[in-house]
Tab-separated table of C-alpha atoms in Angstrom:
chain	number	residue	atom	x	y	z
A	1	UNK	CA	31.826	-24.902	-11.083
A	2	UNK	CA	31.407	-24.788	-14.719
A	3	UNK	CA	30.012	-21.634	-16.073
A	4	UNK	CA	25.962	-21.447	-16.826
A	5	UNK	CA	24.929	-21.683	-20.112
A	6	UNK	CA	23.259	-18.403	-21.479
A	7	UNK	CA	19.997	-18.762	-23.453
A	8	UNK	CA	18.816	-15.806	-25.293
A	9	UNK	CA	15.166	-15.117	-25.723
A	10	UNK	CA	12.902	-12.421	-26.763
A	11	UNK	CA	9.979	-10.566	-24.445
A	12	UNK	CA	7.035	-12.988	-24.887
A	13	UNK	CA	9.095	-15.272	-27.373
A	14	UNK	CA	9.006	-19.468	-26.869
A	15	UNK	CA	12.082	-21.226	-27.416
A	16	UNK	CA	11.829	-25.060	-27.244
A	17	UNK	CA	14.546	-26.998	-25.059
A	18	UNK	CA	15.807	-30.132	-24.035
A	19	UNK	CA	14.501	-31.592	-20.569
A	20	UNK	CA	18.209	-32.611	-19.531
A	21	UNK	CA	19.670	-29.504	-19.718
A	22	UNK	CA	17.175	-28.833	-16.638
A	23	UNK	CA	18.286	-31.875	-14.523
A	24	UNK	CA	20.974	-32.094	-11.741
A	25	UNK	CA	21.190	-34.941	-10.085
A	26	UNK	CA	17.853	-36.197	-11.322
A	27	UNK	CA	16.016	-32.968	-10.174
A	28	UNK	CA	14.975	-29.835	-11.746
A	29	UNK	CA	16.231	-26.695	-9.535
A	30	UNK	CA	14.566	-23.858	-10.781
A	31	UNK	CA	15.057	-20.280	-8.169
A	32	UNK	CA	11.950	-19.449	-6.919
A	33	UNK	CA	12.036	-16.009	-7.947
A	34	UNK	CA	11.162	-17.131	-11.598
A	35	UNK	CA	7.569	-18.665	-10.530
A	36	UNK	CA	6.675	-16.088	-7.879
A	37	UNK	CA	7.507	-13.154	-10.097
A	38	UNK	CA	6.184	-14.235	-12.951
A	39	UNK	CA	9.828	-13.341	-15.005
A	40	UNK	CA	9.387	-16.737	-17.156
A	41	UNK	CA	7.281	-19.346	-17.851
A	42	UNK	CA	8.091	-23.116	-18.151
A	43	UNK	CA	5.498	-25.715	-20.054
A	44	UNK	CA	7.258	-29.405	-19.690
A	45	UNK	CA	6.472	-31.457	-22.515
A	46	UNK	CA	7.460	-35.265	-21.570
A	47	UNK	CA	11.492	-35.028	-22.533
A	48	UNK	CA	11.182	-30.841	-23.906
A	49	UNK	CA	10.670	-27.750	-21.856
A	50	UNK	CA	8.969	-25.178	-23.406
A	51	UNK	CA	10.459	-21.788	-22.136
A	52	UNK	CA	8.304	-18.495	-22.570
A	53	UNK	CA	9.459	-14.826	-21.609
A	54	UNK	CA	7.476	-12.229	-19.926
A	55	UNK	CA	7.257	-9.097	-19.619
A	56	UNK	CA	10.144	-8.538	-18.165
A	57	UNK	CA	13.604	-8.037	-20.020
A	58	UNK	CA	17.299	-7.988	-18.069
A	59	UNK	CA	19.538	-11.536	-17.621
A	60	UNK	CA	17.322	-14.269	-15.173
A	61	UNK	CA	19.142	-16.990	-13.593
A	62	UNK	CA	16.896	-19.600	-13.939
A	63	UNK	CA	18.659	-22.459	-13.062
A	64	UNK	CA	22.252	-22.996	-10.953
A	65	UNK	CA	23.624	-23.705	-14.230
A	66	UNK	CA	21.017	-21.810	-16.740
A	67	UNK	CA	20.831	-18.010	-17.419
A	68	UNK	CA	18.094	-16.070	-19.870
A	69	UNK	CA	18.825	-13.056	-21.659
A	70	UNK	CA	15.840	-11.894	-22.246
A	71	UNK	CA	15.927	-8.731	-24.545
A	72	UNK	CA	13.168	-6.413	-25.674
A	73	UNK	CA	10.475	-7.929	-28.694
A	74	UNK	CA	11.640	-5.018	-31.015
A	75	UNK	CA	14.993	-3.079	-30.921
A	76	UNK	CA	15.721	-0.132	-28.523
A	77	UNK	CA	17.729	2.318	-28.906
A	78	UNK	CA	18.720	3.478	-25.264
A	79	UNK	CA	16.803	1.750	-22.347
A	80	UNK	CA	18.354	4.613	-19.825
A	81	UNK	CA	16.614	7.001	-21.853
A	82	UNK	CA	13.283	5.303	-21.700
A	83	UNK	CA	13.396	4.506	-18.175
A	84	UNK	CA	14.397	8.370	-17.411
A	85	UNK	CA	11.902	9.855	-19.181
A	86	UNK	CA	9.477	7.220	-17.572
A	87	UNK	CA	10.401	8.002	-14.405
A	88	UNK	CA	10.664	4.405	-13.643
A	89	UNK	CA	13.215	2.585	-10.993
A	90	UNK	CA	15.941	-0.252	-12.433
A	91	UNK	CA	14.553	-3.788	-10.367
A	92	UNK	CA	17.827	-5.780	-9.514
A	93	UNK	CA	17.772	-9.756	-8.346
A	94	UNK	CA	19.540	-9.893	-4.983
A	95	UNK	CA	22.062	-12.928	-5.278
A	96	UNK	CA	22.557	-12.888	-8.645
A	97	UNK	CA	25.106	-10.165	-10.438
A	98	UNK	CA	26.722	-9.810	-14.103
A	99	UNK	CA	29.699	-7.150	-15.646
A	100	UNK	CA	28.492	-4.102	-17.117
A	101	UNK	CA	30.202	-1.084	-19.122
A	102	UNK	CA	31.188	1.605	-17.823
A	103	UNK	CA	30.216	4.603	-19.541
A	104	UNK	CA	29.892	8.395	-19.210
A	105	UNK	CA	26.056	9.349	-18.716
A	106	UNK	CA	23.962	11.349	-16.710
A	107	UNK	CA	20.822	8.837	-16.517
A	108	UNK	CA	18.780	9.010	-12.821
A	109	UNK	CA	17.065	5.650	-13.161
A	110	UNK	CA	20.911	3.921	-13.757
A	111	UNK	CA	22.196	5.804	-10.630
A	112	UNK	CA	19.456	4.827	-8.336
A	113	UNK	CA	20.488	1.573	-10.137
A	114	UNK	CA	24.179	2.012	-8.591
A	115	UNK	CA	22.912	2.692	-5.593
A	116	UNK	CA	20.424	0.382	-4.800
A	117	UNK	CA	23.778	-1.993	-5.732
A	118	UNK	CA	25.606	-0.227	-2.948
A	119	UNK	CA	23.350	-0.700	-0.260
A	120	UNK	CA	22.748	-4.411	-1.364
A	121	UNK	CA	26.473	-4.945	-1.327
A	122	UNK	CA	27.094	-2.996	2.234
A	123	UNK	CA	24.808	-5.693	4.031
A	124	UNK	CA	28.284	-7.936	5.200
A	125	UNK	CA	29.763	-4.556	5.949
A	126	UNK	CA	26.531	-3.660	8.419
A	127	UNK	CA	26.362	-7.403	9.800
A	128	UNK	CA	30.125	-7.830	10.478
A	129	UNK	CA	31.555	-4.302	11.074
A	130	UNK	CA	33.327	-1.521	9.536
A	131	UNK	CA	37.049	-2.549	8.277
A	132	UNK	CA	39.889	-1.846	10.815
A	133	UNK	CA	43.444	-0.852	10.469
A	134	UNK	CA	46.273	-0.685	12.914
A	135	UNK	CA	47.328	3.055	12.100
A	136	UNK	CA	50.642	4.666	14.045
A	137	UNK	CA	49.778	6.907	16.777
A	138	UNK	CA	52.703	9.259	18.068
A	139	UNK	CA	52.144	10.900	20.816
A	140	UNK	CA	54.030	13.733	23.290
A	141	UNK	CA	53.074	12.957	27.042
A	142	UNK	CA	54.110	12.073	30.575
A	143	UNK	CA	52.088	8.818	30.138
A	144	UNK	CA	54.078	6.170	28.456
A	145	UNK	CA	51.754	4.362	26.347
A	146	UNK	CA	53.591	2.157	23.686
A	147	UNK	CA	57.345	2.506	22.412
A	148	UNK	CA	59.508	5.418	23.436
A	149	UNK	CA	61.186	7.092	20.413
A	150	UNK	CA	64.355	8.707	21.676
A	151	UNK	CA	65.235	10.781	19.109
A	152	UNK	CA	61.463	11.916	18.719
A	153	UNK	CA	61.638	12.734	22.360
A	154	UNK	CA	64.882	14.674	22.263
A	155	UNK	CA	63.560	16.938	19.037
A	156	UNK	CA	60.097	17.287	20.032
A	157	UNK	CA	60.334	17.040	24.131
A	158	UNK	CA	63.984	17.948	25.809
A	159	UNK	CA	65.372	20.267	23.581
A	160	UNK	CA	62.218	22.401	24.134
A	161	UNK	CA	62.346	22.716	27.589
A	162	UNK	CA	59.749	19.425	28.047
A	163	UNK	CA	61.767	17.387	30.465
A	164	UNK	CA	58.805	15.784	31.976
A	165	UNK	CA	57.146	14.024	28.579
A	166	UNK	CA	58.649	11.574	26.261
A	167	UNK	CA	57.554	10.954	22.648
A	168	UNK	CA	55.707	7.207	22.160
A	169	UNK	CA	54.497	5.368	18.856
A	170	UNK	CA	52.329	2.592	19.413
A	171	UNK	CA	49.765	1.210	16.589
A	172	UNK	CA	45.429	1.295	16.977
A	173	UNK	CA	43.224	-0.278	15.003
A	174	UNK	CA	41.094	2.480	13.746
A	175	UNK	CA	37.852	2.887	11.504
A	176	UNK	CA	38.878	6.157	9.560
A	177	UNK	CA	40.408	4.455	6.730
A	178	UNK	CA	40.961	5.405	3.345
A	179	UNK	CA	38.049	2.814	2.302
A	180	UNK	CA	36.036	3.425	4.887
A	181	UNK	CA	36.042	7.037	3.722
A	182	UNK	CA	35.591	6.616	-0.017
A	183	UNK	CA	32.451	4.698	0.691
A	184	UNK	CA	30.817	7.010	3.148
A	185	UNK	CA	31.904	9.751	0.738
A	186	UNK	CA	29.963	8.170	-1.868
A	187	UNK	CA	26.554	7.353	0.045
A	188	UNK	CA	27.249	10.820	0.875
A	189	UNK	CA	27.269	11.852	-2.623
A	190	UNK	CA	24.107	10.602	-3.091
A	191	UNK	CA	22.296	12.533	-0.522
A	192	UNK	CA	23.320	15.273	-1.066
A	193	UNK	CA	24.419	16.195	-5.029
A	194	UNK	CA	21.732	13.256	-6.577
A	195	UNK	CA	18.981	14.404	-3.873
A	196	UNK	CA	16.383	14.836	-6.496
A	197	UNK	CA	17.141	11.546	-8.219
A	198	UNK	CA	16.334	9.868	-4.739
A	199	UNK	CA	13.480	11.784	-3.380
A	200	UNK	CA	10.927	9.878	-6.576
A	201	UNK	CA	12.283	6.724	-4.368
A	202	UNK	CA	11.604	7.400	-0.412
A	203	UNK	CA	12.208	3.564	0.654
A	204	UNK	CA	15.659	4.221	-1.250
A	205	UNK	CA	16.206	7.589	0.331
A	206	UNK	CA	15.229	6.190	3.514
A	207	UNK	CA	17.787	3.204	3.032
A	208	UNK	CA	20.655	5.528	1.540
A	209	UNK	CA	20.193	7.477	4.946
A	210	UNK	CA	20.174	4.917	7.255
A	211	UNK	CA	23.605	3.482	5.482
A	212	UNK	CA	25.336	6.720	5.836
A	213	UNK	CA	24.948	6.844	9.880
A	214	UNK	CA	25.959	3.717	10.327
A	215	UNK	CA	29.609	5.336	9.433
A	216	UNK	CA	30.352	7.375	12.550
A	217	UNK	CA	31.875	10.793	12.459
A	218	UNK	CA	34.850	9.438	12.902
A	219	UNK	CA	35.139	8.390	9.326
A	220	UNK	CA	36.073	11.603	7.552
A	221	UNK	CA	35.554	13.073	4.008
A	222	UNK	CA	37.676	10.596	1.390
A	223	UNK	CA	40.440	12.776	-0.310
A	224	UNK	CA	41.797	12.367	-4.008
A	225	UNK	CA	44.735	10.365	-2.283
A	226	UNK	CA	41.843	8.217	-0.791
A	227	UNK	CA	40.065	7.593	-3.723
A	228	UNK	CA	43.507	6.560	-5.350
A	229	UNK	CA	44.117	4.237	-2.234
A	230	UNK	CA	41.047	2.304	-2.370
A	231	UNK	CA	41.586	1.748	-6.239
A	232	UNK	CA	44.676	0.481	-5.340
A	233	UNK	CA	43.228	-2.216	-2.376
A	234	UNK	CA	40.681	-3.367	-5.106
A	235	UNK	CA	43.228	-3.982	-7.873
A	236	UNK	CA	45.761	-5.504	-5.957
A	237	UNK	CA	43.016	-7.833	-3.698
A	238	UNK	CA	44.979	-6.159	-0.704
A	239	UNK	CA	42.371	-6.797	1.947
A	240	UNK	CA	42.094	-10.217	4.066
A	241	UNK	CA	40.301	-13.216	2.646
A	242	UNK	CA	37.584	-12.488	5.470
A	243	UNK	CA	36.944	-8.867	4.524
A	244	UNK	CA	36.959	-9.839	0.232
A	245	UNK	CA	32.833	-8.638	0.403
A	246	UNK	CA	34.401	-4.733	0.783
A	247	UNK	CA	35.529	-5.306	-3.031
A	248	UNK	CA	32.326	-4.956	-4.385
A	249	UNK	CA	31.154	-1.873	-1.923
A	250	UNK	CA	34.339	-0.538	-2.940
A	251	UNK	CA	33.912	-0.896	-6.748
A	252	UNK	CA	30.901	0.860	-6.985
A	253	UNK	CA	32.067	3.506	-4.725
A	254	UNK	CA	34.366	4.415	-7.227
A	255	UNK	CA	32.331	4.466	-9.568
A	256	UNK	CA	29.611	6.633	-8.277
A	257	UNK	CA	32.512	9.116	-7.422
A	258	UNK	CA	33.779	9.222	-10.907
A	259	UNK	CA	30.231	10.286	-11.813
A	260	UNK	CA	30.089	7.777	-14.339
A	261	UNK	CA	27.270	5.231	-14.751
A	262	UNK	CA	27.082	1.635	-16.440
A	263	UNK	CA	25.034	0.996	-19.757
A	264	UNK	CA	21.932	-0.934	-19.763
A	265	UNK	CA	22.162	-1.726	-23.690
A	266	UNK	CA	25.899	-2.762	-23.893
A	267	UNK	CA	27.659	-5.875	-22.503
A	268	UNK	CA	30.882	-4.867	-20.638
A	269	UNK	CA	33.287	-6.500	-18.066
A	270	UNK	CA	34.049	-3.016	-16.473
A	271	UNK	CA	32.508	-3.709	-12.977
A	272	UNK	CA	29.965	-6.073	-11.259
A	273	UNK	CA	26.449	-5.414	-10.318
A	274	UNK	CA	22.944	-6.861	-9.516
A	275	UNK	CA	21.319	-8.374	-12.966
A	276	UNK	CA	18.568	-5.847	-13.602
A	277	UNK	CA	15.506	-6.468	-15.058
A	278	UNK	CA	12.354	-4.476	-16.247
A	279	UNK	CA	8.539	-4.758	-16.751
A	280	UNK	CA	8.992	-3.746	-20.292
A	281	UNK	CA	5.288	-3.580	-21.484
A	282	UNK	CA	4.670	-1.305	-18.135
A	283	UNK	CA	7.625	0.756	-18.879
A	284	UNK	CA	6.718	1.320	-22.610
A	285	UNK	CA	3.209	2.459	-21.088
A	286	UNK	CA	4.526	4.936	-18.782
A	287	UNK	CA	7.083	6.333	-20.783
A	288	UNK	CA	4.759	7.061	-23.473
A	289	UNK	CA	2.249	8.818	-21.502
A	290	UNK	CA	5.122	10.854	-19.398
A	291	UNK	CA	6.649	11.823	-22.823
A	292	UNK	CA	3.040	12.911	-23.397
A	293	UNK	CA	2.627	14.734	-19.529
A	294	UNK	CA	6.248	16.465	-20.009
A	295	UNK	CA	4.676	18.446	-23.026
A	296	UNK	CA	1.471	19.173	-22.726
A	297	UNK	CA	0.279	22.660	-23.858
A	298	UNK	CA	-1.465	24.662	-21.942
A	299	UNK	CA	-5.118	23.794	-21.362
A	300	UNK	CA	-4.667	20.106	-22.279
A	301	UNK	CA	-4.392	17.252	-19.471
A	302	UNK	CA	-2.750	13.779	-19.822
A	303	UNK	CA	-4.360	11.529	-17.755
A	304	UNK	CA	-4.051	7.229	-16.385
A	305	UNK	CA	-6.943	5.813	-17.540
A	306	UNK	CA	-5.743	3.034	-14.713
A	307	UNK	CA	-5.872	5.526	-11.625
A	308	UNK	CA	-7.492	9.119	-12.232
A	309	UNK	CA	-8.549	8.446	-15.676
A	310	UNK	CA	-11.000	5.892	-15.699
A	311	UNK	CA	-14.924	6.024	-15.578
A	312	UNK	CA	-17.469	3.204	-15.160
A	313	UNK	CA	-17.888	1.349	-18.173
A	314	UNK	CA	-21.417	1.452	-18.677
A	315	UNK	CA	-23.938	4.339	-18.380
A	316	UNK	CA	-24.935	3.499	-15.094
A	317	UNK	CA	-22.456	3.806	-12.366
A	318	UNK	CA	-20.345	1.385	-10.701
A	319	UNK	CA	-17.995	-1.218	-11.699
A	320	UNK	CA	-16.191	-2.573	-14.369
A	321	UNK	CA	-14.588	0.048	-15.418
A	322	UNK	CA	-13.348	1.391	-18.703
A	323	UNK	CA	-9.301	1.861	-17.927
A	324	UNK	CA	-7.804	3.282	-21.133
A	325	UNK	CA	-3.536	3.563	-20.719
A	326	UNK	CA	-3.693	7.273	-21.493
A	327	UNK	CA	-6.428	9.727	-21.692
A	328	UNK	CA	-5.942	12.839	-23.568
A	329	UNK	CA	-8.173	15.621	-22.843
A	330	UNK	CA	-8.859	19.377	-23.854
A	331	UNK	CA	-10.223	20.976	-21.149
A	332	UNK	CA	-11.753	24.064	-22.580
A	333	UNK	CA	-13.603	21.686	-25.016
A	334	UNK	CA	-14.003	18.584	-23.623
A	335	UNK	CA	-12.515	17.044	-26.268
A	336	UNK	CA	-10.687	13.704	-25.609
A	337	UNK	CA	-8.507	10.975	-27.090
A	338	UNK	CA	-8.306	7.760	-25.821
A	339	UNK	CA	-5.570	5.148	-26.374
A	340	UNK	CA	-4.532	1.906	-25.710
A	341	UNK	CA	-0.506	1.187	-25.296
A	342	UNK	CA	0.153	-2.415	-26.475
A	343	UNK	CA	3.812	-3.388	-26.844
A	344	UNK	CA	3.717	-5.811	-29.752
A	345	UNK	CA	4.508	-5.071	-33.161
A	346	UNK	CA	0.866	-5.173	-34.678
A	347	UNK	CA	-2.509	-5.235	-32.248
A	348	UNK	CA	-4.996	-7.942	-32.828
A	349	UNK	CA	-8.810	-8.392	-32.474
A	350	UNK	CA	-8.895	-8.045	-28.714
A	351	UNK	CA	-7.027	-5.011	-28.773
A	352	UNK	CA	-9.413	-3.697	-31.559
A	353	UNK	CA	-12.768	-4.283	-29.521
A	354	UNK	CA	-11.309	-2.939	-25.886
A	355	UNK	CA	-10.516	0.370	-27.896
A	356	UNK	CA	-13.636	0.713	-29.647
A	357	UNK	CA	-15.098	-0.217	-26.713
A	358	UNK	CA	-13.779	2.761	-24.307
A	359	UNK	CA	-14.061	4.818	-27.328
A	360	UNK	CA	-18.108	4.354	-26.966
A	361	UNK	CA	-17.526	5.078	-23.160
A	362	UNK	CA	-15.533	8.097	-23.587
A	363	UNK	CA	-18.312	9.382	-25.794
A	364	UNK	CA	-15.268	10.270	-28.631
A	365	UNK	CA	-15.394	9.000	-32.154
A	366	UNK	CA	-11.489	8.588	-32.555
A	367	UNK	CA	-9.895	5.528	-30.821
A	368	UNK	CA	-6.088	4.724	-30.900
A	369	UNK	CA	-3.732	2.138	-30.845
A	370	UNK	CA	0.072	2.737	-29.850
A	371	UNK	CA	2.149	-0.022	-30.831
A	372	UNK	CA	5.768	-0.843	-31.404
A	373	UNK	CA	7.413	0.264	-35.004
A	374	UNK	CA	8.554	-3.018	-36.858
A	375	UNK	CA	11.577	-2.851	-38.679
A	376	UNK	CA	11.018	-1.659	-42.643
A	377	UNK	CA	7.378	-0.537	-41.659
A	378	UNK	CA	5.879	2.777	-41.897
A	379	UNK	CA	5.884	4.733	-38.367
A	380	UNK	CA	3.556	7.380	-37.293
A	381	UNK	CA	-0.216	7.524	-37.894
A	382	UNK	CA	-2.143	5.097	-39.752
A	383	UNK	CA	-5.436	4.296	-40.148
A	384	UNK	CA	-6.778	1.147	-39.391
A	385	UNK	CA	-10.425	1.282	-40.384
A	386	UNK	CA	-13.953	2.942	-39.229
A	387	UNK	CA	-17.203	1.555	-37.430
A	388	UNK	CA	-20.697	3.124	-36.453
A	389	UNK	CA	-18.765	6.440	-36.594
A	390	UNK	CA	-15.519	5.531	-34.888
A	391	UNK	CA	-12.201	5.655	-36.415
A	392	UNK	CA	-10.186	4.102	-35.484
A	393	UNK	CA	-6.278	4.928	-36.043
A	394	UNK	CA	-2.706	3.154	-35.016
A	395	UNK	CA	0.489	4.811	-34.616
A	396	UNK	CA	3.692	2.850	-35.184
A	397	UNK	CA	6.599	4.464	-32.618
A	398	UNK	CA	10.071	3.809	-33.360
A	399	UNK	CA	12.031	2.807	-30.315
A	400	UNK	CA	14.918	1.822	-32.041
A	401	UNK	CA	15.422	5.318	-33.283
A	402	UNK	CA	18.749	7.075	-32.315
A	403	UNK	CA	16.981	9.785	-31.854
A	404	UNK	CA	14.566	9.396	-28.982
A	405	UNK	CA	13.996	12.838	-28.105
A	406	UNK	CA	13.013	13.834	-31.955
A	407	UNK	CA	10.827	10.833	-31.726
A	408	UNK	CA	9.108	12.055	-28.812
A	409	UNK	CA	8.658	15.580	-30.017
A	410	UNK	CA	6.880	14.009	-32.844
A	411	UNK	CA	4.498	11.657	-30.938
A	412	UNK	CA	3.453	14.510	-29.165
A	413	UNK	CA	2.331	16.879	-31.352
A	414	UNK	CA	0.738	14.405	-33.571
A	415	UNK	CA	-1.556	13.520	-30.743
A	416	UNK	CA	-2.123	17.130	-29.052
A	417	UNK	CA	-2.952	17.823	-33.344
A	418	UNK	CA	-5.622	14.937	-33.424
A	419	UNK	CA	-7.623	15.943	-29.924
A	420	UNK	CA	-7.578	18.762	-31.391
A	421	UNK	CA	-9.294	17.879	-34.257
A	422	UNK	CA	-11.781	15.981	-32.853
């Protein structure tokens, strides 16, 4: 098979393409998991195909012989970061893998990323068994069972007074191999020193613990010489042709051992996972309002205007309902900031009239617009214009900054500053 052709596109971008490049054998194949979760759109245009992005950003197989990189609209510094500090979960496409880098990092939402990988890669293991391997048993005993070593039976049997036993080595296929062990050892890893980093997921937790019994106590605790064997069967390709689908459980393994972790940002070729992708205009939403909720000063709350957040719309009860992204509210005062989270480089007039518009519901005279800093523009605060006694303001935030955590820090106090000031 000829290797799929890699298209690279940007969140919510259009790229215009030829309609053969779709066709094999006269038909257009396209996975199903592109239409039914909505990870690209297609617009055919007699002999073009007009191919949107989402909101979603990772590598999509689209085709058998097409792949989408799909990156972010603007530049991002460090996607672990963002996702971390959103508390948000790395989706992976079953069937469908790519080489990542291997890097040193301490990022939860990439390890529940490995292991999510694990589990998807131990489903041969659970449907056709653990791996086997005729070890040497030697044994002292009146039972002959297997070959009689004489001169194991004359040190270890006559010569100390045992004239009734003989010493035997015969071979048994056994479960408690080095592989076996490095794997368990690593699910057990995860349940025990990355606890905290599962418990946010109970389906995962659930999964991770369901995994680890299916290795019975007979597979022990992996050693250093264990670890160093099972690097050895997946360099080497020692294992039978059948069993080649413990390569992959084995890789990762390894690497969750090594407490290392694979970049999201960086193209590698140091080990092969699921392709991951991510709702990035939810993601940019939640990790601004956690970065908001993980510094809060006393006496101020940080509310979803989706879930707890929201009121009716109009004065009288009842649905629609205003549903601002984040609500930010002193509670001494009553004071309270709304804002909408738009992940574009500039809002337009829709996003203008929905925040003036829950600005009137709120009953506050300061609405806000969060968008995505474009390169060579000012970031921060800026003021986009005033209306019956609204402002309303914009601030630019700089993803692409090295420096996430400084640009946090300053997001934050800007906006506790300005409910203040209300």
């Amino acid at each position: 098979m000829t290797e799929p052709i890699t298209i690279r596109l940007n969140s919510r971008d259009t790229v215009e393409l030829d309609l053969d490049l779709f066709l094999q054998n006269g038909e257009i194949d396209v996975f199903p998991h592109v239409e039914s979760r909505g990870l690209l759109f297609l617009n055919f245009r007699k002999s073009k195909v007009a191919l949107s992005g989402g909101p979603y950003v990772g590598l999509i197989p689209l085709t058998p012989n097409i792949v989408v990189d799909v990156r972010p609209k603007l530049p991002v510094s460090n996607i672990s970061r963002v996702l971390d500090v959103a508390r948000a979960s790395v989706d992976h496409l079953p069937g469908f893998s790519r080489f990542y880098l291997s890097e040193a990092s301490d990022s939860s939402s990439v390890y529940s990323f490995l292991v999510r990988n694990l589990l998807s890669s131990l489903e041969p293991v659970f449907s056709n068994g653990l791996l086997k391997e005729f070890n040497p048993l030697i044994e002292n005993s009146s039972r002959i069972r297997g070959r009689i070593d004489l001169r194991g039976t004359m040190g270890a049997c006559w010569s100390r007074g045992h004239l009734d036993k003989v010493q035997t080595k015969r071979f048994e296929q056994q479960i408690d191999t080095a592989v076996n062990r490095v794997i368990k050892s690593a699910l057990e890893f995860a349940l025990t020193r990355s606890l905290s980093v599962l418990v946010r997921e109970s389906a995962l937790l659930t999964r991770t613990c369901e995994a680890f019994r299916f290795f019975p106590g007979a597979v022990g605790r992996a050693s250093q010489r264990d670890i160093n064997s099972a690097q050895r069967v997946l360099d080497r390709r020692l294992l039978q042709p059948s069993r080649s689908y413990y390569y992959r459980s084995i890789d990762i393994a390894l690497l969750i051992l090594s407490e290392r972790r694979v970049s999201l940002d960086l193209v590698g070729n140091d080990i092969e996972l699921g392709t991951f992708i991510v709702n990035f205009e939810d993601l940019f939403e939640e990790y601004l309002r956690f970065s908001l909720f993980s510094r809060a000063a006393l006496g101020f709350q940080v509310l979803d205007g989706n879930t707890e957040g929201k009121k009716p719309l109009f004065d009288n009860d009842g649905a629609p309902f205003a549903q601002p992204d984040i609500v930010l509210r002193e509670t001494e005062t009553g004071k309270t900031l709304i804002a909408e989270v738009k992940y574009k480089e500039k809002p337009n007039r829709n996003d203008i009239n929905q925040a003036i518009t829950y600005a009137v519901t709120y009953g506050t005279d300061v609405a806000l617009l969060i968008h995505q800093k474009k390169t060579d523009t000012p970031g921060g605060l800026n003021s986009l214009g005033a209306i019956g006694g609204i402002k309303l303001l914009t601030y630019s935030y700089d993803l692409s900054n090295p420096d996430l955590e400084s640009e946090e820090i300053a997001f934050s106090e800007q906006l506790f500053n300005l409910t203040r000031s209300l």
